[in-house]
PDB file of C-alpha atoms and ligand atoms in Angstrom:
ATOM      1  CA  UNK A   1       3.954  18.251   0.139  1.00  0.00           C
ATOM      2  CA  UNK A   2       5.040  20.084   3.270  1.00  0.00           C
ATOM      3  CA  UNK A   3       6.813  18.590   5.902  1.00  0.00           C
ATOM      4  CA  UNK A   4       4.068  18.806   8.425  1.00  0.00           C
ATOM      5  CA  UNK A   5       1.922  16.458   6.335  1.00  0.00           C
ATOM      6  CA  UNK A   6       4.511  13.962   5.599  1.00  0.00           C
ATOM      7  CA  UNK A   7       3.579  10.590   6.566  1.00  0.00           C
ATOM      8  CA  UNK A   8       4.817   8.895   9.942  1.00  0.00           C
ATOM      9  CA  UNK A   9       4.277   5.083  10.739  1.00  0.00           C
ATOM     10  CA  UNK A  10       2.728   4.731  13.806  1.00  0.00           C
ATOM     11  CA  UNK A  11       3.732   1.375  15.970  1.00  0.00           C
ATOM     12  CA  UNK A  12       1.671   0.328  19.213  1.00  0.00           C
ATOM     13  CA  UNK A  13       4.103  -0.766  22.406  1.00  0.00           C
ATOM     14  CA  UNK A  14       4.584  -3.985  20.590  1.00  0.00           C
ATOM     15  CA  UNK A  15       6.263  -2.820  17.967  1.00  0.00           C
ATOM     16  CA  UNK A  16       3.148  -3.659  15.734  1.00  0.00           C
ATOM     17  CA  UNK A  17       2.346  -1.102  12.931  1.00  0.00           C
ATOM     18  CA  UNK A  18      -1.094   0.205  13.468  1.00  0.00           C
ATOM     19  CA  UNK A  19      -1.461   3.189  11.591  1.00  0.00           C
ATOM     20  CA  UNK A  20       0.117   6.197   9.505  1.00  0.00           C
ATOM     21  CA  UNK A  21      -0.440   9.663  10.728  1.00  0.00           C
ATOM     22  CA  UNK A  22       0.898  12.992   9.674  1.00  0.00           C
ATOM     23  CA  UNK A  23       4.058  14.521  11.265  1.00  0.00           C
ATOM     24  CA  UNK A  24       1.731  17.401  12.938  1.00  0.00           C
ATOM     25  CA  UNK A  25      -0.175  14.575  14.280  1.00  0.00           C
ATOM     26  CA  UNK A  26       2.582  12.801  15.431  1.00  0.00           C
ATOM     27  CA  UNK A  27       4.536  15.903  16.980  1.00  0.00           C
ATOM     28  CA  UNK A  28       1.648  16.412  19.060  1.00  0.00           C
ATOM     29  CA  UNK A  29       1.975  12.770  20.703  1.00  0.00           C
ATOM     30  CA  UNK A  30       5.705  13.572  20.865  1.00  0.00           C
ATOM     31  CA  UNK A  31       5.186  16.804  22.733  1.00  0.00           C
ATOM     32  CA  UNK A  32       2.149  15.150  24.923  1.00  0.00           C
ATOM     33  CA  UNK A  33       4.640  12.471  25.747  1.00  0.00           C
ATOM     34  CA  UNK A  34       2.444   9.765  24.551  1.00  0.00           C
ATOM     35  CA  UNK A  35       5.021   8.333  22.488  1.00  0.00           C
ATOM     36  CA  UNK A  36       8.743   8.223  21.348  1.00  0.00           C
ATOM     37  CA  UNK A  37      10.720   8.711  18.162  1.00  0.00           C
ATOM     38  CA  UNK A  38      12.234   5.417  16.986  1.00  0.00           C
ATOM     39  CA  UNK A  39      13.462   7.213  13.748  1.00  0.00           C
ATOM     40  CA  UNK A  40      13.658  10.332  12.524  1.00  0.00           C
ATOM     41  CA  UNK A  41      15.500  12.798   9.845  1.00  0.00           C
ATOM     42  CA  UNK A  42      18.747  13.822   9.624  1.00  0.00           C
ATOM     43  CA  UNK A  43      18.589  17.001   8.085  1.00  0.00           C
ATOM     44  CA  UNK A  44      15.017  18.007   7.918  1.00  0.00           C
ATOM     45  CA  UNK A  45      13.316  20.108  10.777  1.00  0.00           C
ATOM     46  CA  UNK A  46      10.053  21.410  12.176  1.00  0.00           C
ATOM     47  CA  UNK A  47      10.990  24.673  13.518  1.00  0.00           C
ATOM     48  CA  UNK A  48       9.024  27.180  15.858  1.00  0.00           C
ATOM     49  CA  UNK A  49      10.190  30.025  17.857  1.00  0.00           C
ATOM     50  CA  UNK A  50      11.004  28.222  21.081  1.00  0.00           C
ATOM     51  CA  UNK A  51      11.311  24.637  19.189  1.00  0.00           C
ATOM     52  CA  UNK A  52      13.845  22.719  16.410  1.00  0.00           C
ATOM     53  CA  UNK A  53      12.524  19.065  16.325  1.00  0.00           C
ATOM     54  CA  UNK A  54      13.695  16.554  13.497  1.00  0.00           C
ATOM     55  CA  UNK A  55      11.052  15.080  11.022  1.00  0.00           C
ATOM     56  CA  UNK A  56       9.944  12.068  12.791  1.00  0.00           C
ATOM     57  CA  UNK A  57      10.022   8.953  10.585  1.00  0.00           C
ATOM     58  CA  UNK A  58       8.390   6.481  12.572  1.00  0.00           C
ATOM     59  CA  UNK A  59       7.075   6.376  16.518  1.00  0.00           C
ATOM     60  CA  UNK A  60       6.539   4.239  19.181  1.00  0.00           C
ATOM     61  CA  UNK A  61       3.352   4.586  21.186  1.00  0.00           C
ATOM     62  CA  UNK A  62       3.631   4.462  25.115  1.00  0.00           C
ATOM     63  CA  UNK A  63       1.232   1.945  26.993  1.00  0.00           C
ATOM     64  CA  UNK A  64      -0.619   1.065  24.043  1.00  0.00           C
ATOM     65  CA  UNK A  65      -1.231  -2.182  22.869  1.00  0.00           C
ATOM     66  CA  UNK A  66      -4.113  -2.823  20.965  1.00  0.00           C
ATOM     67  CA  UNK A  67      -4.374  -3.429  17.308  1.00  0.00           C
ATOM     68  CA  UNK A  68      -7.450  -1.457  15.726  1.00  0.00           C
ATOM     69  CA  UNK A  69      -9.791  -3.794  13.659  1.00  0.00           C
ATOM     70  CA  UNK A  70     -10.185  -2.898   9.969  1.00  0.00           C
ATOM     71  CA  UNK A  71     -10.635  -4.683   6.642  1.00  0.00           C
ATOM     72  CA  UNK A  72      -8.729  -3.672   3.680  1.00  0.00           C
ATOM     73  CA  UNK A  73     -10.624  -2.882   0.665  1.00  0.00           C
ATOM     74  CA  UNK A  74     -10.087  -3.436  -3.219  1.00  0.00           C
ATOM     75  CA  UNK A  75      -9.469   0.264  -4.419  1.00  0.00           C
ATOM     76  CA  UNK A  76      -7.085   1.928  -7.141  1.00  0.00           C
ATOM     77  CA  UNK A  77      -4.737   2.924  -4.599  1.00  0.00           C
ATOM     78  CA  UNK A  78      -4.338  -0.221  -2.626  1.00  0.00           C
ATOM     79  CA  UNK A  79      -4.037  -2.274  -5.925  1.00  0.00           C
ATOM     80  CA  UNK A  80      -1.227   0.023  -6.924  1.00  0.00           C
ATOM     81  CA  UNK A  81       0.349   0.000  -3.616  1.00  0.00           C
ATOM     82  CA  UNK A  82       0.086  -3.747  -3.760  1.00  0.00           C
ATOM     83  CA  UNK A  83       2.092  -4.125  -6.866  1.00  0.00           C
ATOM     84  CA  UNK A  84       4.499  -1.541  -6.096  1.00  0.00           C
ATOM     85  CA  UNK A  85       3.164   0.908  -8.919  1.00  0.00           C
ATOM     86  CA  UNK A  86       4.568  -1.777 -11.476  1.00  0.00           C
ATOM     87  CA  UNK A  87       2.582  -3.149 -14.623  1.00  0.00           C
ATOM     88  CA  UNK A  88       2.142  -6.707 -13.862  1.00  0.00           C
ATOM     89  CA  UNK A  89       2.348  -7.607 -17.546  1.00  0.00           C
ATOM     90  CA  UNK A  90       5.645  -5.816 -18.774  1.00  0.00           C
ATOM     91  CA  UNK A  91       7.030  -4.744 -15.274  1.00  0.00           C
ATOM     92  CA  UNK A  92       7.352  -1.112 -16.471  1.00  0.00           C
ATOM     93  CA  UNK A  93       6.644   1.582 -13.717  1.00  0.00           C
ATOM     94  CA  UNK A  94       5.181   4.581 -15.614  1.00  0.00           C
ATOM     95  CA  UNK A  95       3.953   7.560 -13.878  1.00  0.00           C
ATOM     96  CA  UNK A  96       1.207   6.563 -11.570  1.00  0.00           C
ATOM     97  CA  UNK A  97      -1.044   8.584 -13.236  1.00  0.00           C
ATOM     98  CA  UNK A  98      -0.490   6.346 -16.607  1.00  0.00           C
ATOM     99  CA  UNK A  99      -1.313   3.054 -14.674  1.00  0.00           C
ATOM    100  CA  UNK A 100      -4.991   1.240 -14.889  1.00  0.00           C
ATOM    101  CA  UNK A 101      -6.734  -1.509 -13.137  1.00  0.00           C
ATOM    102  CA  UNK A 102      -7.159  -4.263 -15.437  1.00  0.00           C
ATOM    103  CA  UNK A 103      -9.328  -7.481 -14.480  1.00  0.00           C
ATOM    104  CA  UNK A 104      -7.453 -10.454 -15.611  1.00  0.00           C
ATOM    105  CA  UNK A 105     -10.651 -12.053 -16.376  1.00  0.00           C
ATOM    106  CA  UNK A 106     -12.671  -9.488 -18.057  1.00  0.00           C
ATOM    107  CA  UNK A 107     -16.041  -8.223 -17.789  1.00  0.00           C
ATOM    108  CA  UNK A 108     -17.053  -9.792 -21.509  1.00  0.00           C
ATOM    109  CA  UNK A 109     -15.699 -13.060 -20.531  1.00  0.00           C
ATOM    110  CA  UNK A 110     -16.551 -13.403 -16.765  1.00  0.00           C
ATOM    111  CA  UNK A 111     -20.289 -15.147 -17.852  1.00  0.00           C
ATOM    112  CA  UNK A 112     -18.417 -17.630 -20.315  1.00  0.00           C
ATOM    113  CA  UNK A 113     -16.110 -18.992 -17.605  1.00  0.00           C
ATOM    114  CA  UNK A 114     -17.910 -21.885 -15.649  1.00  0.00           C
ATOM    115  CA  UNK A 115     -18.823 -21.398 -12.341  1.00  0.00           C
ATOM    116  CA  UNK A 116     -16.749 -24.251 -11.304  1.00  0.00           C
ATOM    117  CA  UNK A 117     -13.531 -22.172 -12.324  1.00  0.00           C
ATOM    118  CA  UNK A 118     -14.005 -19.254 -10.786  1.00  0.00           C
ATOM    119  CA  UNK A 119     -12.044 -19.384  -7.541  1.00  0.00           C
ATOM    120  CA  UNK A 120     -12.597 -15.730  -6.785  1.00  0.00           C
ATOM    121  CA  UNK A 121     -15.219 -12.617  -7.122  1.00  0.00           C
ATOM    122  CA  UNK A 122     -14.897 -10.158 -10.483  1.00  0.00           C
ATOM    123  CA  UNK A 123     -14.117  -7.204  -8.561  1.00  0.00           C
ATOM    124  CA  UNK A 124     -11.504  -8.967  -6.084  1.00  0.00           C
ATOM    125  CA  UNK A 125      -7.649  -9.094  -4.906  1.00  0.00           C
ATOM    126  CA  UNK A 126      -7.263 -12.200  -7.478  1.00  0.00           C
ATOM    127  CA  UNK A 127      -8.823 -10.540 -10.095  1.00  0.00           C
ATOM    128  CA  UNK A 128      -7.119  -6.884 -10.395  1.00  0.00           C
ATOM    129  CA  UNK A 129      -4.040  -6.132 -11.439  1.00  0.00           C
ATOM    130  CA  UNK A 130      -1.998  -3.036 -12.252  1.00  0.00           C
ATOM    131  CA  UNK A 131      -1.610  -2.404 -15.506  1.00  0.00           C
ATOM    132  CA  UNK A 132       0.346   0.100 -17.857  1.00  0.00           C
ATOM    133  CA  UNK A 133      -1.891   1.817 -20.823  1.00  0.00           C
ATOM    134  CA  UNK A 134      -0.255  -0.182 -23.518  1.00  0.00           C
ATOM    135  CA  UNK A 135      -0.757  -3.481 -21.726  1.00  0.00           C
ATOM    136  CA  UNK A 136      -4.217  -2.818 -20.814  1.00  0.00           C
ATOM    137  CA  UNK A 137      -5.008  -1.786 -24.469  1.00  0.00           C
ATOM    138  CA  UNK A 138      -3.057  -4.927 -25.866  1.00  0.00           C
ATOM    139  CA  UNK A 139      -4.732  -7.139 -23.613  1.00  0.00           C
ATOM    140  CA  UNK A 140      -8.079  -5.878 -24.358  1.00  0.00           C
ATOM    141  CA  UNK A 141     -11.164  -8.608 -23.709  1.00  0.00           C
ATOM    142  CA  UNK A 142      -8.474 -11.107 -24.083  1.00  0.00           C
ATOM    143  CA  UNK A 143      -7.435 -14.169 -21.296  1.00  0.00           C
ATOM    144  CA  UNK A 144      -4.113 -14.303 -20.436  1.00  0.00           C
ATOM    145  CA  UNK A 145      -3.828 -18.010 -21.855  1.00  0.00           C
ATOM    146  CA  UNK A 146      -5.063 -16.294 -25.569  1.00  0.00           C
ATOM    147  CA  UNK A 147      -2.068 -13.999 -25.377  1.00  0.00           C
ATOM    148  CA  UNK A 148       0.439 -16.384 -23.828  1.00  0.00           C
ATOM    149  CA  UNK A 149       1.207 -14.170 -21.428  1.00  0.00           C
ATOM    150  CA  UNK A 150       2.220 -14.798 -17.677  1.00  0.00           C
ATOM    151  CA  UNK A 151       1.771 -12.606 -14.895  1.00  0.00           C
ATOM    152  CA  UNK A 152       4.521 -12.939 -11.582  1.00  0.00           C
ATOM    153  CA  UNK A 153       2.928 -14.150  -8.208  1.00  0.00           C
ATOM    154  CA  UNK A 154       0.911 -11.316  -6.880  1.00  0.00           C
ATOM    155  CA  UNK A 155       1.566 -10.406  -3.430  1.00  0.00           C
ATOM    156  CA  UNK A 156      -0.636 -11.765  -0.950  1.00  0.00           C
ATOM    157  CA  UNK A 157      -2.543  -9.397   1.211  1.00  0.00           C
ATOM    158  CA  UNK A 158      -3.580  -9.562   4.524  1.00  0.00           C
ATOM    159  CA  UNK A 159      -6.724  -8.012   4.509  1.00  0.00           C
ATOM    160  CA  UNK A 160      -7.253  -8.030   8.263  1.00  0.00           C
ATOM    161  CA  UNK A 161      -3.811  -5.630   8.850  1.00  0.00           C
ATOM    162  CA  UNK A 162      -4.568  -2.662  10.763  1.00  0.00           C
ATOM    163  CA  UNK A 163      -2.708  -0.328   8.240  1.00  0.00           C
ATOM    164  CA  UNK A 164      -3.078  -0.144   4.858  1.00  0.00           C
ATOM    165  CA  UNK A 165      -0.847  -2.031   2.459  1.00  0.00           C
ATOM    166  CA  UNK A 166       2.357  -0.227   1.645  1.00  0.00           C
ATOM    167  CA  UNK A 167       4.576  -0.227  -1.063  1.00  0.00           C
ATOM    168  CA  UNK A 168       8.152  -0.906  -0.678  1.00  0.00           C
ATOM    169  CA  UNK A 169       8.864   2.315  -2.665  1.00  0.00           C
ATOM    170  CA  UNK A 170       6.933   3.958   0.093  1.00  0.00           C
ATOM    171  CA  UNK A 171       8.376   2.278   3.003  1.00  0.00           C
ATOM    172  CA  UNK A 172      12.031   3.140   1.510  1.00  0.00           C
ATOM    173  CA  UNK A 173      11.254   6.802   0.859  1.00  0.00           C
ATOM    174  CA  UNK A 174      10.327   7.304   4.498  1.00  0.00           C
ATOM    175  CA  UNK A 175      12.527   4.772   5.997  1.00  0.00           C
ATOM    176  CA  UNK A 176       9.863   2.336   7.419  1.00  0.00           C
ATOM    177  CA  UNK A 177      10.998  -0.734   5.483  1.00  0.00           C
ATOM    178  CA  UNK A 178      12.879  -2.328   8.802  1.00  0.00           C
ATOM    179  CA  UNK A 179       9.713  -1.808  10.768  1.00  0.00           C
ATOM    180  CA  UNK A 180       7.716  -3.749   8.360  1.00  0.00           C
ATOM    181  CA  UNK A 181       7.401  -7.283   7.477  1.00  0.00           C
ATOM    182  CA  UNK A 182       8.727  -7.751   3.857  1.00  0.00           C
TER     183      UNK A 182
HETATM  184 ZN1   ZN B   1       2.582  -2.893 -18.638  1.00  0.00          ZN
END
């Protein structure tokens, strides 16, 4: 990924994370005096004829206190991020392309389970988890109780969070950890 399209964490004036923009957008905001840098790279620079700017990691908006409203949706990306790209069954962390989404209660069993026991929807945060291909195949259309498998507690998602759920790995990679609430 080239430096200009690397992600930058944007905080509003109350230091709450509100979005993720590209380095290019962040530098525009900085040059327009709409934001200030809170954290930047020590050894990566954007250079032009007249400028040499360290790549920003986190910027703080000036005079912007709003929190945008957004509802986070279940998707491959948001589930993988929530589970930190780790198979919930075996705790392995293969390449993201080798990870799949697994329905804890599979489609073929969904109708059999009485309505009283369904505390959530089929395609919901509660029923979808990250699984490696091996575990997904082994699980097939079985229930966890039949396999005697247990899964760790799934991270709770704040669906009304203004920013997409960010995995710990990503937060660490770009130096955002101290600005997010883990
Ligand atoms: Zn696995």
